[in-house]
C-alpha atoms as a PDB file:
ATOM      1  CA  MET A   1     212.360 -35.394 -64.526  1.00  0.00           C
ATOM      2  CA  ALA A   2     214.862 -33.159 -67.047  1.00  0.00           C
ATOM      3  CA  CYS A   3     211.443 -31.461 -68.315  1.00  0.00           C
ATOM      4  CA  ASN A   4     208.581 -31.160 -66.587  1.00  0.00           C
ATOM      5  CA  PRO A   5     206.049 -29.036 -67.620  1.00  0.00           C
ATOM      6  CA  VAL A   6     203.948 -25.903 -66.210  1.00  0.00           C
ATOM      7  CA  MET A   7     200.386 -26.551 -67.040  1.00  0.00           C
ATOM      8  CA  LEU A   8     197.409 -23.968 -66.416  1.00  0.00           C
ATOM      9  CA  SER A   9     193.702 -24.242 -66.948  1.00  0.00           C
ATOM     10  CA  THR A  10     191.005 -22.298 -65.994  1.00  0.00           C
ATOM     11  CA  LEU A  11     188.222 -23.215 -63.822  1.00  0.00           C
ATOM     12  CA  GLU A  12     184.586 -22.527 -64.888  1.00  0.00           C
ATOM     13  CA  ASN A  13     184.423 -19.354 -62.799  1.00  0.00           C
ATOM     14  CA  GLY A  14     187.187 -18.089 -64.836  1.00  0.00           C
ATOM     15  CA  LYS A  15     190.419 -18.631 -62.660  1.00  0.00           C
ATOM     16  CA  ILE A  16     193.160 -19.305 -63.822  1.00  0.00           C
ATOM     17  CA  VAL A  17     194.802 -22.681 -62.018  1.00  0.00           C
ATOM     18  CA  GLN A  18     198.060 -24.382 -61.872  1.00  0.00           C
ATOM     19  CA  GLY A  19     197.532 -27.933 -63.281  1.00  0.00           C
ATOM     20  CA  LEU A  20     194.702 -29.837 -64.559  1.00  0.00           C
ATOM     21  CA  LYS A  21     191.630 -29.036 -62.113  1.00  0.00           C
ATOM     22  CA  GLY A  22     190.314 -26.883 -65.117  1.00  0.00           C
ATOM     23  CA  ILE A  23     190.048 -29.533 -67.800  1.00  0.00           C
ATOM     24  CA  PRO A  24     186.861 -30.856 -68.001  1.00  0.00           C
ATOM     25  CA  CYS A  25     186.558 -34.695 -67.660  1.00  0.00           C
ATOM     26  CA  GLN A  26     183.736 -34.974 -70.453  1.00  0.00           C
ATOM     27  CA  GLY A  27     182.716 -33.354 -73.625  1.00  0.00           C
ATOM     28  CA  PRO A  28     185.572 -32.124 -76.539  1.00  0.00           C
ATOM     29  CA  VAL A  29     188.581 -29.577 -75.443  1.00  0.00           C
ATOM     30  CA  LEU A  30     190.901 -27.807 -77.638  1.00  0.00           C
ATOM     31  CA  TYR A  31     194.031 -27.633 -75.378  1.00  0.00           C
ATOM     32  CA  VAL A  32     196.234 -25.131 -77.229  1.00  0.00           C
ATOM     33  CA  GLY A  33     200.545 -25.758 -76.402  1.00  0.00           C
ATOM     34  CA  TYR A  34     203.632 -24.098 -78.048  1.00  0.00           C
ATOM     35  CA  HIS A  35     207.063 -26.533 -78.426  1.00  0.00           C
ATOM     36  CA  MET A  36     208.796 -24.375 -75.775  1.00  0.00           C
ATOM     37  CA  MET A  37     211.365 -27.312 -75.190  1.00  0.00           C
ATOM     38  CA  LEU A  38     211.679 -28.169 -78.814  1.00  0.00           C
ATOM     39  CA  GLY A  39     208.957 -31.316 -78.573  1.00  0.00           C
ATOM     40  CA  PHE A  40     210.454 -32.717 -75.461  1.00  0.00           C
ATOM     41  CA  GLU A  41     207.739 -32.024 -73.575  1.00  0.00           C
ATOM     42  CA  LEU A  42     205.492 -33.631 -75.151  1.00  0.00           C
ATOM     43  CA  ILE A  43     206.001 -37.220 -73.258  1.00  0.00           C
ATOM     44  CA  PRO A  44     205.296 -35.738 -69.640  1.00  0.00           C
ATOM     45  CA  LEU A  45     202.354 -33.826 -71.238  1.00  0.00           C
ATOM     46  CA  VAL A  46     201.221 -37.000 -72.475  1.00  0.00           C
ATOM     47  CA  ALA A  47     201.462 -38.731 -69.749  1.00  0.00           C
ATOM     48  CA  ARG A  48     200.096 -36.159 -67.316  1.00  0.00           C
ATOM     49  CA  PHE A  49     196.635 -35.938 -69.118  1.00  0.00           C
ATOM     50  CA  TRP A  50     196.728 -39.694 -69.290  1.00  0.00           C
ATOM     51  CA  MET A  51     197.680 -40.292 -65.859  1.00  0.00           C
ATOM     52  CA  GLU A  52     195.984 -37.326 -63.817  1.00  0.00           C
ATOM     53  CA  ARG A  53     192.581 -37.441 -65.907  1.00  0.00           C
ATOM     54  CA  ASN A  54     192.126 -40.301 -67.748  1.00  0.00           C
ATOM     55  CA  ILE A  55     192.284 -38.319 -71.424  1.00  0.00           C
ATOM     56  CA  VAL A  56     194.322 -38.938 -74.104  1.00  0.00           C
ATOM     57  CA  LEU A  57     195.514 -35.919 -76.353  1.00  0.00           C
ATOM     58  CA  ARG A  58     195.416 -35.879 -80.135  1.00  0.00           C
ATOM     59  CA  GLY A  59     197.825 -33.690 -81.490  1.00  0.00           C
ATOM     60  CA  ILE A  60     198.301 -32.207 -84.940  1.00  0.00           C
ATOM     61  CA  ALA A  61     202.056 -33.770 -85.672  1.00  0.00           C
ATOM     62  CA  HIS A  62     204.369 -31.473 -88.417  1.00  0.00           C
ATOM     63  CA  PRO A  63     204.540 -32.983 -91.584  1.00  0.00           C
ATOM     64  CA  MET A  64     207.946 -33.900 -91.642  1.00  0.00           C
ATOM     65  CA  ALA A  65     207.063 -36.112 -89.438  1.00  0.00           C
ATOM     66  CA  PHE A  66     205.059 -38.078 -92.034  1.00  0.00           C
ATOM     67  CA  LYS A  67     207.742 -37.160 -94.610  1.00  0.00           C
ATOM     68  CA  ARG A  68     207.882 -39.431 -97.446  1.00  0.00           C
ATOM     69  CA  LEU A  69     210.923 -41.239 -99.065  1.00  0.00           C
ATOM     70  CA  LYS A  70     213.196 -39.953-102.017  1.00  0.00           C
ATOM     71  CA  ASP A  71     211.152 -42.534-103.840  1.00  0.00           C
ATOM     72  CA  GLY A  72     207.895 -40.928-102.865  1.00  0.00           C
ATOM     73  CA  LYS A  73     207.032 -43.551-100.822  1.00  0.00           C
ATOM     74  CA  LEU A  74     206.027 -43.546 -97.399  1.00  0.00           C
ATOM     75  CA  PRO A  75     208.078 -45.528 -94.839  1.00  0.00           C
ATOM     76  CA  ASP A  76     206.970 -48.441 -93.292  1.00  0.00           C
ATOM     77  CA  LEU A  77     203.922 -47.633 -90.975  1.00  0.00           C
ATOM     78  CA  SER A  78     205.431 -49.067 -88.388  1.00  0.00           C
ATOM     79  CA  THR A  79     208.035 -45.960 -88.232  1.00  0.00           C
ATOM     80  CA  TYR A  80     204.795 -43.747 -87.084  1.00  0.00           C
ATOM     81  CA  ASP A  81     204.081 -45.989 -84.030  1.00  0.00           C
ATOM     82  CA  ALA A  82     205.142 -43.505 -81.499  1.00  0.00           C
ATOM     83  CA  PHE A  83     203.201 -40.671 -83.275  1.00  0.00           C
ATOM     84  CA  ARG A  84     200.410 -42.517 -83.755  1.00  0.00           C
ATOM     85  CA  PHE A  85     200.015 -43.890 -79.873  1.00  0.00           C
ATOM     86  CA  MET A  86     199.464 -40.414 -79.216  1.00  0.00           C
ATOM     87  CA  GLY A  87     196.816 -39.641 -81.518  1.00  0.00           C
ATOM     88  CA  ALA A  88     199.156 -37.701 -83.894  1.00  0.00           C
ATOM     89  CA  VAL A  89     197.620 -36.519 -87.365  1.00  0.00           C
ATOM     90  CA  PRO A  90     199.486 -34.787 -90.169  1.00  0.00           C
END
């Protein structure tokens, strides 16, 4: 795979481990990440959480992803399907 982000998580005892073992399966979780690869890491990141932990990530999308057209109207809503599928909100 062209990009495969390294994921770290913390177990209940405070030990930092590589992978998603420290991510709880239930309850709210705040996952903080950074676009070290200009956002190209999002697809494998979202897919890995979904496949390994059955968790759908909801991200905060940059406002540019939801920008208005020159006439002030929003583009057709299907334009945002990829963002919305991943749970993104502006």
